[in-house]
Amino acid sequence: MRLKEVFIVVLVLLSLLPAYLFYKYLEKVMRPRESLRRFLSWVLAVLGMVVVYTFLVVLIIKLVFPRA
């Protein structure tokens, strides 16, 4: 039981690395500090990334542990 909880935490922490790298990529490509329009589109892109990231992490955890 304890091993499953540790594995889920490790899985979430490992999945943060690609999310962080994609966040930095969006920040570099979209340059949100240059204008309000760029900032608002960056905010929408980051919010979309958070939704997709959360969905994928939960889906992967449910696939690995069907009764979690």
Short mmCIF file of N, CA and C in Angstrom, two decimals:
data_model
loop_
_atom_site.label_atom_id
_atom_site.label_comp_id
_atom_site.label_asym_id
_atom_site.label_seq_id
_atom_site.Cartn_x
_atom_site.Cartn_y
_atom_site.Cartn_z
N MET A 1 0.83 -1.19 0.00
CA MET A 1 0.00 0.00 0.00
C MET A 1 0.87 1.25 0.00
N ARG A 2 1.89 1.28 0.80
CA ARG A 2 2.77 2.45 0.92
C ARG A 2 3.57 2.67 -0.37
N LEU A 3 3.97 1.58 -1.01
CA LEU A 3 4.75 1.67 -2.24
C LEU A 3 3.94 2.33 -3.36
N LYS A 4 2.66 2.04 -3.41
CA LYS A 4 1.80 2.63 -4.43
C LYS A 4 1.74 4.15 -4.26
N GLU A 5 1.61 4.61 -3.03
CA GLU A 5 1.55 6.06 -2.78
C GLU A 5 2.85 6.74 -3.16
N VAL A 6 3.96 6.12 -2.83
CA VAL A 6 5.26 6.69 -3.18
C VAL A 6 5.43 6.72 -4.69
N PHE A 7 5.01 5.69 -5.39
CA PHE A 7 5.12 5.65 -6.84
C PHE A 7 4.28 6.75 -7.49
N ILE A 8 3.10 7.00 -6.97
CA ILE A 8 2.25 8.06 -7.51
C ILE A 8 2.91 9.42 -7.33
N VAL A 9 3.49 9.66 -6.17
CA VAL A 9 4.18 10.93 -5.93
C VAL A 9 5.38 11.08 -6.86
N VAL A 10 6.14 10.01 -7.03
CA VAL A 10 7.30 10.06 -7.93
C VAL A 10 6.85 10.29 -9.36
N LEU A 11 5.78 9.67 -9.77
CA LEU A 11 5.24 9.85 -11.11
C LEU A 11 4.83 11.30 -11.34
N VAL A 12 4.16 11.90 -10.38
CA VAL A 12 3.75 13.29 -10.50
C VAL A 12 4.97 14.21 -10.56
N LEU A 13 5.95 13.96 -9.71
CA LEU A 13 7.15 14.80 -9.71
C LEU A 13 7.94 14.67 -11.01
N LEU A 14 8.03 13.47 -11.54
CA LEU A 14 8.73 13.28 -12.81
C LEU A 14 7.99 13.93 -13.98
N SER A 15 6.68 13.93 -13.91
CA SER A 15 5.90 14.53 -14.99
C SER A 15 5.94 16.06 -14.94
N LEU A 16 6.42 16.63 -13.84
CA LEU A 16 6.54 18.08 -13.76
C LEU A 16 7.67 18.61 -14.65
N LEU A 17 8.69 17.82 -14.88
CA LEU A 17 9.82 18.27 -15.69
C LEU A 17 9.41 18.64 -17.12
N PRO A 18 8.70 17.79 -17.86
CA PRO A 18 8.28 18.20 -19.21
C PRO A 18 7.31 19.39 -19.17
N ALA A 19 6.47 19.46 -18.15
CA ALA A 19 5.55 20.60 -18.04
C ALA A 19 6.33 21.89 -17.82
N TYR A 20 7.35 21.84 -16.98
CA TYR A 20 8.16 23.03 -16.73
C TYR A 20 8.93 23.44 -17.99
N LEU A 21 9.48 22.47 -18.70
CA LEU A 21 10.21 22.78 -19.92
C LEU A 21 9.29 23.37 -20.99
N PHE A 22 8.07 22.85 -21.09
CA PHE A 22 7.11 23.40 -22.06
C PHE A 22 6.68 24.81 -21.65
N TYR A 23 6.53 25.04 -20.36
CA TYR A 23 6.20 26.38 -19.85
C TYR A 23 7.30 27.38 -20.23
N LYS A 24 8.55 26.99 -20.02
CA LYS A 24 9.66 27.86 -20.38
C LYS A 24 9.71 28.10 -21.89
N TYR A 25 9.40 27.07 -22.68
CA TYR A 25 9.37 27.22 -24.13
C TYR A 25 8.28 28.21 -24.54
N LEU A 26 7.10 28.09 -23.94
CA LEU A 26 6.03 29.03 -24.25
C LEU A 26 6.42 30.46 -23.90
N GLU A 27 7.08 30.61 -22.77
CA GLU A 27 7.50 31.93 -22.34
C GLU A 27 8.52 32.53 -23.31
N LYS A 28 9.42 31.69 -23.80
CA LYS A 28 10.45 32.17 -24.73
C LYS A 28 9.84 32.51 -26.10
N VAL A 29 8.95 31.66 -26.59
CA VAL A 29 8.39 31.84 -27.92
C VAL A 29 7.36 32.98 -27.95
N MET A 30 6.51 33.06 -26.94
CA MET A 30 5.40 34.02 -26.97
C MET A 30 5.79 35.40 -26.44
N ARG A 31 6.86 35.50 -25.67
CA ARG A 31 7.35 36.76 -25.11
C ARG A 31 6.20 37.60 -24.51
N PRO A 32 5.62 37.14 -23.39
CA PRO A 32 4.43 37.80 -22.84
C PRO A 32 4.67 39.20 -22.28
N ARG A 33 5.90 39.60 -22.06
CA ARG A 33 6.17 40.91 -21.48
C ARG A 33 6.14 42.04 -22.50
N GLU A 34 6.02 41.69 -23.77
CA GLU A 34 6.11 42.72 -24.81
C GLU A 34 4.80 43.47 -25.04
N SER A 35 3.66 42.82 -24.86
CA SER A 35 2.39 43.51 -25.08
C SER A 35 1.27 42.78 -24.33
N LEU A 36 0.18 43.49 -24.17
CA LEU A 36 -0.98 42.91 -23.49
C LEU A 36 -1.56 41.74 -24.28
N ARG A 37 -1.60 41.87 -25.59
CA ARG A 37 -2.14 40.78 -26.43
C ARG A 37 -1.29 39.52 -26.29
N ARG A 38 0.01 39.67 -26.32
CA ARG A 38 0.89 38.51 -26.14
C ARG A 38 0.72 37.90 -24.74
N PHE A 39 0.57 38.76 -23.74
CA PHE A 39 0.40 38.28 -22.37
C PHE A 39 -0.89 37.48 -22.23
N LEU A 40 -1.99 38.01 -22.78
CA LEU A 40 -3.26 37.31 -22.67
C LEU A 40 -3.25 35.98 -23.42
N SER A 41 -2.61 35.95 -24.58
CA SER A 41 -2.53 34.68 -25.31
C SER A 41 -1.63 33.69 -24.57
N TRP A 42 -0.58 34.21 -23.92
CA TRP A 42 0.29 33.34 -23.12
C TRP A 42 -0.47 32.76 -21.93
N VAL A 43 -1.28 33.60 -21.27
CA VAL A 43 -2.08 33.13 -20.13
C VAL A 43 -3.03 32.02 -20.58
N LEU A 44 -3.70 32.22 -21.71
CA LEU A 44 -4.60 31.18 -22.22
C LEU A 44 -3.84 29.89 -22.56
N ALA A 45 -2.67 30.04 -23.14
CA ALA A 45 -1.87 28.86 -23.49
C ALA A 45 -1.43 28.11 -22.23
N VAL A 46 -1.02 28.84 -21.21
CA VAL A 46 -0.58 28.21 -19.97
C VAL A 46 -1.76 27.54 -19.26
N LEU A 47 -2.90 28.18 -19.25
CA LEU A 47 -4.09 27.56 -18.65
C LEU A 47 -4.48 26.29 -19.40
N GLY A 48 -4.40 26.32 -20.71
CA GLY A 48 -4.67 25.12 -21.50
C GLY A 48 -3.68 24.02 -21.20
N MET A 49 -2.41 24.40 -21.04
CA MET A 49 -1.39 23.43 -20.70
C MET A 49 -1.67 22.79 -19.34
N VAL A 50 -2.10 23.59 -18.37
CA VAL A 50 -2.41 23.06 -17.04
C VAL A 50 -3.56 22.06 -17.11
N VAL A 51 -4.59 22.37 -17.88
CA VAL A 51 -5.74 21.46 -18.01
C VAL A 51 -5.31 20.15 -18.66
N VAL A 52 -4.57 20.25 -19.76
CA VAL A 52 -4.13 19.04 -20.46
C VAL A 52 -3.17 18.23 -19.58
N TYR A 53 -2.25 18.90 -18.91
CA TYR A 53 -1.29 18.23 -18.03
C TYR A 53 -2.02 17.47 -16.92
N THR A 54 -2.97 18.14 -16.27
CA THR A 54 -3.71 17.50 -15.18
C THR A 54 -4.49 16.29 -15.69
N PHE A 55 -5.13 16.43 -16.83
CA PHE A 55 -5.89 15.33 -17.41
C PHE A 55 -4.97 14.14 -17.70
N LEU A 56 -3.82 14.40 -18.31
CA LEU A 56 -2.92 13.31 -18.66
C LEU A 56 -2.33 12.62 -17.43
N VAL A 57 -1.97 13.38 -16.42
CA VAL A 57 -1.40 12.78 -15.21
C VAL A 57 -2.45 11.90 -14.52
N VAL A 58 -3.66 12.38 -14.40
CA VAL A 58 -4.72 11.59 -13.77
C VAL A 58 -5.03 10.35 -14.60
N LEU A 59 -5.05 10.50 -15.93
CA LEU A 59 -5.30 9.35 -16.80
C LEU A 59 -4.21 8.30 -16.65
N ILE A 60 -2.96 8.72 -16.61
CA ILE A 60 -1.86 7.77 -16.47
C ILE A 60 -1.93 7.06 -15.12
N ILE A 61 -2.23 7.80 -14.06
CA ILE A 61 -2.33 7.18 -12.74
C ILE A 61 -3.48 6.18 -12.71
N LYS A 62 -4.61 6.54 -13.33
CA LYS A 62 -5.74 5.60 -13.36
C LYS A 62 -5.42 4.37 -14.20
N LEU A 63 -4.62 4.51 -15.26
CA LEU A 63 -4.25 3.36 -16.06
C LEU A 63 -3.27 2.45 -15.32
N VAL A 64 -2.35 3.04 -14.58
CA VAL A 64 -1.37 2.25 -13.85
C VAL A 64 -2.01 1.58 -12.63
N PHE A 65 -2.84 2.33 -11.93
CA PHE A 65 -3.53 1.82 -10.74
C PHE A 65 -5.04 1.94 -10.94
N PRO A 66 -5.68 0.93 -11.49
CA PRO A 66 -7.11 1.03 -11.78
C PRO A 66 -7.99 1.29 -10.56
N ARG A 67 -7.57 0.85 -9.38
CA ARG A 67 -8.39 1.04 -8.19
C ARG A 67 -7.84 2.13 -7.28
N ALA A 68 -7.01 3.03 -7.82
CA ALA A 68 -6.42 4.09 -6.99
C ALA A 68 -7.43 5.19 -6.73
#
